[in-house]
N, C-alpha and C. Protein backbone atom coordinates (compact mmCIF):
# COMPACT_ATOMS: atom_id res chain seq x y z
N MET A 1 -1.27 8.69 -5.23
CA MET A 1 -0.01 8.00 -4.98
C MET A 1 0.37 7.21 -6.22
N ASN A 2 1.50 7.54 -6.85
CA ASN A 2 1.91 6.89 -8.07
C ASN A 2 2.51 5.52 -7.83
N HIS A 3 3.38 5.40 -6.85
CA HIS A 3 4.04 4.13 -6.58
C HIS A 3 3.41 3.48 -5.36
N LEU A 4 2.77 2.35 -5.58
CA LEU A 4 2.17 1.62 -4.47
C LEU A 4 3.19 0.63 -3.94
N PRO A 5 3.36 0.58 -2.62
CA PRO A 5 4.34 -0.36 -2.05
C PRO A 5 3.89 -1.81 -2.20
N GLN A 6 4.87 -2.70 -2.24
CA GLN A 6 4.57 -4.13 -2.22
C GLN A 6 4.02 -4.47 -0.83
N ILE A 7 2.93 -5.17 -0.79
CA ILE A 7 2.31 -5.56 0.49
C ILE A 7 2.19 -7.08 0.51
N SER A 8 2.79 -7.71 1.52
CA SER A 8 2.74 -9.16 1.63
C SER A 8 1.34 -9.61 2.01
N GLU A 9 1.10 -10.92 1.94
CA GLU A 9 -0.23 -11.45 2.32
C GLU A 9 -0.55 -11.14 3.78
N ALA A 10 0.44 -11.28 4.66
CA ALA A 10 0.22 -10.99 6.08
C ALA A 10 -0.07 -9.50 6.28
N GLU A 11 0.71 -8.65 5.60
CA GLU A 11 0.49 -7.21 5.71
C GLU A 11 -0.90 -6.84 5.17
N TYR A 12 -1.34 -7.55 4.14
CA TYR A 12 -2.66 -7.29 3.56
C TYR A 12 -3.76 -7.54 4.60
N GLU A 13 -3.60 -8.55 5.44
CA GLU A 13 -4.59 -8.82 6.49
C GLU A 13 -4.68 -7.63 7.45
N VAL A 14 -3.54 -7.02 7.76
CA VAL A 14 -3.52 -5.83 8.62
C VAL A 14 -4.19 -4.67 7.89
N MET A 15 -3.87 -4.50 6.62
CA MET A 15 -4.44 -3.41 5.84
C MET A 15 -5.97 -3.51 5.78
N LYS A 16 -6.50 -4.72 5.67
CA LYS A 16 -7.96 -4.89 5.61
C LYS A 16 -8.61 -4.33 6.87
N VAL A 17 -7.99 -4.55 8.02
CA VAL A 17 -8.50 -4.01 9.29
C VAL A 17 -8.42 -2.49 9.27
N LEU A 18 -7.29 -1.96 8.81
CA LEU A 18 -7.12 -0.51 8.77
C LEU A 18 -8.09 0.15 7.80
N TRP A 19 -8.26 -0.44 6.62
CA TRP A 19 -9.20 0.13 5.65
C TRP A 19 -10.62 0.18 6.21
N LYS A 20 -10.96 -0.82 6.97
CA LYS A 20 -12.33 -0.89 7.49
C LYS A 20 -12.55 -0.01 8.73
N HIS A 21 -11.52 0.13 9.58
CA HIS A 21 -11.73 0.74 10.90
C HIS A 21 -10.92 2.01 11.19
N ALA A 22 -10.07 2.43 10.27
CA ALA A 22 -9.19 3.58 10.55
C ALA A 22 -9.98 4.86 10.77
N PRO A 23 -9.48 5.78 11.61
CA PRO A 23 -8.24 5.63 12.40
C PRO A 23 -8.44 4.64 13.55
N ILE A 24 -7.42 3.82 13.76
CA ILE A 24 -7.52 2.73 14.74
C ILE A 24 -6.18 2.60 15.47
N ASN A 25 -6.26 2.35 16.78
CA ASN A 25 -5.01 2.28 17.55
C ASN A 25 -4.44 0.87 17.60
N THR A 26 -3.21 0.80 18.06
CA THR A 26 -2.46 -0.46 18.12
C THR A 26 -3.24 -1.55 18.85
N ASN A 27 -3.81 -1.20 20.01
CA ASN A 27 -4.53 -2.21 20.80
C ASN A 27 -5.74 -2.75 20.06
N GLU A 28 -6.46 -1.87 19.36
CA GLU A 28 -7.65 -2.31 18.62
C GLU A 28 -7.27 -3.23 17.45
N VAL A 29 -6.21 -2.88 16.74
CA VAL A 29 -5.73 -3.72 15.64
C VAL A 29 -5.32 -5.09 16.19
N THR A 30 -4.56 -5.06 17.27
CA THR A 30 -4.08 -6.30 17.89
C THR A 30 -5.25 -7.17 18.35
N ASP A 31 -6.23 -6.57 19.01
CA ASP A 31 -7.42 -7.33 19.46
C ASP A 31 -8.11 -8.01 18.30
N MET A 32 -8.34 -7.27 17.24
CA MET A 32 -9.06 -7.82 16.09
C MET A 32 -8.30 -8.98 15.46
N LEU A 33 -7.00 -8.81 15.25
CA LEU A 33 -6.24 -9.83 14.55
C LEU A 33 -5.89 -11.03 15.42
N THR A 34 -5.78 -10.84 16.73
CA THR A 34 -5.55 -12.02 17.59
C THR A 34 -6.83 -12.85 17.65
N LYS A 35 -8.00 -12.20 17.59
CA LYS A 35 -9.27 -12.93 17.63
C LYS A 35 -9.57 -13.61 16.29
N THR A 36 -9.38 -12.90 15.18
CA THR A 36 -9.77 -13.45 13.89
C THR A 36 -8.73 -14.38 13.28
N ILE A 37 -7.45 -14.05 13.43
CA ILE A 37 -6.40 -14.85 12.79
C ILE A 37 -5.58 -15.63 13.80
N GLY A 38 -5.57 -15.15 15.04
CA GLY A 38 -4.82 -15.86 16.08
C GLY A 38 -3.34 -15.53 16.10
N TRP A 39 -2.98 -14.39 15.54
CA TRP A 39 -1.57 -14.01 15.53
C TRP A 39 -1.12 -13.51 16.89
N ASN A 40 0.18 -13.65 17.12
CA ASN A 40 0.84 -13.13 18.30
C ASN A 40 0.89 -11.59 18.18
N PRO A 41 0.62 -10.86 19.28
CA PRO A 41 0.68 -9.40 19.22
C PRO A 41 2.00 -8.85 18.67
N LYS A 42 3.14 -9.51 18.98
CA LYS A 42 4.43 -9.04 18.47
C LYS A 42 4.47 -9.11 16.94
N THR A 43 3.87 -10.14 16.37
CA THR A 43 3.80 -10.27 14.91
C THR A 43 3.02 -9.10 14.32
N ILE A 44 1.91 -8.76 14.94
CA ILE A 44 1.07 -7.65 14.47
C ILE A 44 1.83 -6.33 14.55
N HIS A 45 2.53 -6.12 15.65
CA HIS A 45 3.31 -4.89 15.82
C HIS A 45 4.40 -4.79 14.75
N THR A 46 5.04 -5.92 14.44
CA THR A 46 6.07 -5.96 13.40
C THR A 46 5.47 -5.61 12.04
N LEU A 47 4.30 -6.16 11.75
CA LEU A 47 3.64 -5.88 10.47
C LEU A 47 3.25 -4.40 10.37
N LEU A 48 2.75 -3.83 11.45
CA LEU A 48 2.40 -2.41 11.46
C LEU A 48 3.65 -1.55 11.20
N LYS A 49 4.75 -1.93 11.84
CA LYS A 49 6.01 -1.19 11.67
C LYS A 49 6.48 -1.26 10.21
N ARG A 50 6.40 -2.46 9.62
CA ARG A 50 6.80 -2.63 8.23
C ARG A 50 5.94 -1.80 7.28
N LEU A 51 4.63 -1.83 7.52
CA LEU A 51 3.72 -1.06 6.67
C LEU A 51 4.01 0.44 6.75
N ALA A 52 4.35 0.91 7.96
CA ALA A 52 4.70 2.31 8.13
C ALA A 52 6.00 2.63 7.39
N GLN A 53 6.99 1.74 7.49
CA GLN A 53 8.27 1.95 6.80
C GLN A 53 8.10 1.98 5.29
N LYS A 54 7.16 1.19 4.79
CA LYS A 54 6.90 1.14 3.34
C LYS A 54 6.08 2.33 2.86
N GLY A 55 5.51 3.09 3.80
CA GLY A 55 4.69 4.22 3.42
C GLY A 55 3.25 3.85 3.10
N ALA A 56 2.84 2.63 3.47
CA ALA A 56 1.47 2.19 3.21
C ALA A 56 0.50 2.76 4.25
N ILE A 57 1.03 3.04 5.45
CA ILE A 57 0.21 3.60 6.53
C ILE A 57 0.96 4.74 7.20
N THR A 58 0.22 5.54 7.93
CA THR A 58 0.82 6.60 8.71
C THR A 58 0.30 6.44 10.14
N TYR A 59 0.97 7.06 11.09
CA TYR A 59 0.52 6.95 12.48
C TYR A 59 0.82 8.22 13.25
N GLU A 60 0.06 8.39 14.31
CA GLU A 60 0.28 9.49 15.26
C GLU A 60 0.26 8.88 16.64
N LYS A 61 1.08 9.44 17.52
CA LYS A 61 1.08 8.96 18.90
C LYS A 61 0.02 9.75 19.66
N GLU A 62 -0.90 9.02 20.26
CA GLU A 62 -1.94 9.65 21.09
C GLU A 62 -1.85 9.02 22.47
N GLY A 63 -1.30 9.77 23.40
CA GLY A 63 -1.09 9.22 24.74
C GLY A 63 -0.05 8.13 24.67
N ARG A 64 -0.44 6.93 25.11
CA ARG A 64 0.51 5.81 25.14
C ARG A 64 0.37 4.87 23.95
N VAL A 65 -0.52 5.20 23.01
CA VAL A 65 -0.73 4.31 21.86
C VAL A 65 -0.52 5.05 20.54
N PHE A 66 -0.28 4.27 19.51
CA PHE A 66 -0.20 4.81 18.15
C PHE A 66 -1.54 4.60 17.48
N VAL A 67 -1.96 5.59 16.70
CA VAL A 67 -3.20 5.50 15.94
C VAL A 67 -2.81 5.49 14.46
N TYR A 68 -3.29 4.46 13.75
CA TYR A 68 -2.89 4.22 12.37
C TYR A 68 -3.98 4.60 11.37
N THR A 69 -3.52 5.11 10.22
CA THR A 69 -4.40 5.45 9.11
C THR A 69 -3.72 4.99 7.82
N PRO A 70 -4.45 4.32 6.93
CA PRO A 70 -3.84 3.91 5.66
C PRO A 70 -3.54 5.11 4.76
N VAL A 71 -2.42 5.04 4.07
CA VAL A 71 -2.07 6.02 3.05
C VAL A 71 -2.50 5.46 1.69
N VAL A 72 -2.27 4.16 1.53
CA VAL A 72 -2.66 3.46 0.30
C VAL A 72 -4.17 3.24 0.36
N LYS A 73 -4.86 3.62 -0.71
CA LYS A 73 -6.31 3.41 -0.78
C LYS A 73 -6.59 1.97 -1.20
N GLU A 74 -7.64 1.40 -0.62
CA GLU A 74 -7.98 0.01 -0.90
C GLU A 74 -8.25 -0.22 -2.38
N ASP A 75 -9.01 0.66 -3.02
CA ASP A 75 -9.34 0.44 -4.43
C ASP A 75 -8.09 0.52 -5.32
N GLU A 76 -7.14 1.40 -4.99
CA GLU A 76 -5.89 1.49 -5.75
C GLU A 76 -5.08 0.21 -5.59
N TYR A 77 -5.01 -0.29 -4.37
CA TYR A 77 -4.25 -1.50 -4.12
C TYR A 77 -4.88 -2.70 -4.82
N LEU A 78 -6.21 -2.82 -4.74
CA LEU A 78 -6.90 -3.96 -5.37
C LEU A 78 -6.74 -3.92 -6.89
N LYS A 79 -6.77 -2.73 -7.47
CA LYS A 79 -6.57 -2.62 -8.92
C LYS A 79 -5.17 -3.12 -9.28
N LYS A 80 -4.17 -2.68 -8.51
CA LYS A 80 -2.79 -3.12 -8.77
C LYS A 80 -2.66 -4.64 -8.61
N ALA A 81 -3.25 -5.17 -7.55
CA ALA A 81 -3.17 -6.62 -7.30
C ALA A 81 -3.88 -7.40 -8.40
N ASN A 82 -5.05 -6.92 -8.81
CA ASN A 82 -5.80 -7.58 -9.89
C ASN A 82 -5.02 -7.55 -11.20
N ASP A 83 -4.46 -6.39 -11.53
CA ASP A 83 -3.67 -6.26 -12.76
C ASP A 83 -2.46 -7.20 -12.72
N HIS A 84 -1.79 -7.25 -11.58
CA HIS A 84 -0.62 -8.11 -11.42
C HIS A 84 -1.02 -9.58 -11.63
N PHE A 85 -2.12 -10.00 -11.01
CA PHE A 85 -2.60 -11.37 -11.14
C PHE A 85 -2.92 -11.70 -12.59
N LEU A 86 -3.69 -10.83 -13.24
CA LEU A 86 -4.07 -11.09 -14.64
C LEU A 86 -2.83 -11.14 -15.53
N ASN A 87 -1.90 -10.22 -15.34
CA ASN A 87 -0.69 -10.21 -16.16
C ASN A 87 0.17 -11.44 -15.93
N ARG A 88 0.27 -11.85 -14.68
CA ARG A 88 1.13 -12.98 -14.33
C ARG A 88 0.59 -14.31 -14.86
N PHE A 89 -0.73 -14.50 -14.73
CA PHE A 89 -1.29 -15.81 -15.06
C PHE A 89 -2.08 -15.87 -16.37
N TYR A 90 -2.57 -14.73 -16.85
CA TYR A 90 -3.48 -14.75 -18.00
C TYR A 90 -3.13 -13.71 -19.06
N ASN A 91 -1.86 -13.33 -19.17
CA ASN A 91 -1.40 -12.36 -20.16
C ASN A 91 -2.23 -11.08 -20.15
N GLY A 92 -2.73 -10.70 -18.97
CA GLY A 92 -3.47 -9.45 -18.83
C GLY A 92 -4.90 -9.50 -19.33
N LYS A 93 -5.40 -10.69 -19.69
CA LYS A 93 -6.73 -10.79 -20.28
C LYS A 93 -7.71 -11.48 -19.34
N ILE A 94 -8.71 -10.72 -18.94
CA ILE A 94 -9.71 -11.29 -18.05
C ILE A 94 -10.50 -12.39 -18.76
N SER A 95 -10.67 -12.26 -20.08
CA SER A 95 -11.39 -13.28 -20.83
C SER A 95 -10.67 -14.63 -20.74
N SER A 96 -9.33 -14.61 -20.73
CA SER A 96 -8.55 -15.86 -20.59
C SER A 96 -8.81 -16.49 -19.22
N MET A 97 -8.89 -15.65 -18.19
CA MET A 97 -9.15 -16.16 -16.85
C MET A 97 -10.54 -16.80 -16.77
N VAL A 98 -11.55 -16.10 -17.27
CA VAL A 98 -12.92 -16.62 -17.22
C VAL A 98 -13.02 -17.91 -18.02
N THR A 99 -12.40 -17.93 -19.20
CA THR A 99 -12.42 -19.15 -20.03
C THR A 99 -11.79 -20.31 -19.28
N ASN A 100 -10.68 -20.06 -18.60
CA ASN A 100 -10.01 -21.10 -17.83
C ASN A 100 -10.93 -21.64 -16.73
N TYR A 101 -11.60 -20.75 -16.03
CA TYR A 101 -12.51 -21.18 -14.97
C TYR A 101 -13.68 -21.97 -15.55
N MET A 102 -14.21 -21.51 -16.68
CA MET A 102 -15.33 -22.20 -17.31
C MET A 102 -14.91 -23.59 -17.79
N ASN A 103 -13.74 -23.68 -18.41
CA ASN A 103 -13.25 -24.96 -18.93
C ASN A 103 -12.98 -25.97 -17.82
N ASN A 104 -12.64 -25.48 -16.66
CA ASN A 104 -12.36 -26.36 -15.53
C ASN A 104 -13.58 -26.52 -14.62
N GLU A 105 -14.73 -26.05 -15.09
CA GLU A 105 -15.99 -26.17 -14.37
C GLU A 105 -15.89 -25.65 -12.94
N GLN A 106 -15.19 -24.51 -12.79
CA GLN A 106 -15.03 -23.91 -11.47
C GLN A 106 -16.05 -22.80 -11.21
N LEU A 107 -16.88 -22.52 -12.20
CA LEU A 107 -17.92 -21.50 -12.03
C LEU A 107 -19.27 -22.18 -11.87
N GLU A 108 -19.97 -21.80 -10.83
CA GLU A 108 -21.32 -22.31 -10.60
C GLU A 108 -22.29 -21.60 -11.55
N GLN A 109 -23.44 -22.20 -11.78
CA GLN A 109 -24.42 -21.62 -12.68
C GLN A 109 -24.82 -20.20 -12.27
N ASP A 110 -25.02 -19.97 -10.95
CA ASP A 110 -25.41 -18.63 -10.50
C ASP A 110 -24.29 -17.60 -10.75
N GLU A 111 -23.03 -18.05 -10.68
CA GLU A 111 -21.92 -17.14 -10.97
C GLU A 111 -21.90 -16.79 -12.46
N LEU A 112 -22.19 -17.78 -13.31
CA LEU A 112 -22.26 -17.52 -14.75
C LEU A 112 -23.38 -16.53 -15.06
N GLU A 113 -24.51 -16.68 -14.41
CA GLU A 113 -25.63 -15.75 -14.60
C GLU A 113 -25.23 -14.34 -14.17
N GLU A 114 -24.54 -14.23 -13.05
CA GLU A 114 -24.09 -12.92 -12.57
C GLU A 114 -23.12 -12.28 -13.57
N LEU A 115 -22.19 -13.07 -14.10
CA LEU A 115 -21.26 -12.56 -15.10
C LEU A 115 -22.01 -12.11 -16.35
N ARG A 116 -22.99 -12.89 -16.78
CA ARG A 116 -23.78 -12.54 -17.96
C ARG A 116 -24.47 -11.19 -17.75
N LYS A 117 -25.07 -11.00 -16.57
CA LYS A 117 -25.74 -9.72 -16.26
C LYS A 117 -24.74 -8.57 -16.27
N LEU A 118 -23.58 -8.79 -15.66
CA LEU A 118 -22.57 -7.72 -15.63
C LEU A 118 -22.12 -7.34 -17.04
N LEU A 119 -21.92 -8.35 -17.88
CA LEU A 119 -21.46 -8.07 -19.23
C LEU A 119 -22.53 -7.37 -20.06
N LEU A 120 -23.78 -7.75 -19.86
CA LEU A 120 -24.86 -7.14 -20.63
C LEU A 120 -25.21 -5.73 -20.16
N ASN A 121 -25.21 -5.53 -18.85
CA ASN A 121 -25.64 -4.26 -18.28
C ASN A 121 -24.50 -3.33 -17.93
N GLY A 122 -23.33 -3.87 -17.80
CA GLY A 122 -22.20 -3.07 -17.32
C GLY A 122 -22.34 -2.87 -15.82
N ASN A 123 -21.25 -2.66 -15.16
CA ASN A 123 -21.29 -2.48 -13.70
C ASN A 123 -20.45 -1.28 -13.32
N ARG A 124 -20.52 -0.24 -14.11
CA ARG A 124 -19.72 0.95 -13.84
C ARG A 124 -20.53 1.90 -12.98
N GLU A 125 -19.88 2.36 -11.91
CA GLU A 125 -20.55 3.32 -11.01
C GLU A 125 -20.63 4.70 -11.63
N ASP A 126 -19.80 4.96 -12.62
CA ASP A 126 -19.75 6.29 -13.22
C ASP A 126 -20.79 6.50 -14.32
N ARG A 127 -21.64 5.51 -14.54
CA ARG A 127 -22.67 5.65 -15.58
C ARG A 127 -23.95 6.17 -15.02
């Protein structure tokens, strides 16, 4: 998929459920999100409808319920979101972001150690 749709923060919460549990029906999505986030079922139905209109998810009617499946892959969406964040706040440079966190003492020692290991060893699955 070349063009990824814009997904709001609320829609992203729905997508996380779909990525983890798809194919999943309306009732199951509603149950999960009313328990975890406390949203009204109508809100969840509206978000599902919006995601379908945007082409982020697809659905099939099975009996009396709709069963949803994501079209947008989680890793593609996260890459786009990460790139957008870095470009918006750090001129596209992850080193600027890390430096900012380090300068503001927002990184714990164990996080710094983890970053050091990643940088030294690489964390590519394709190696």
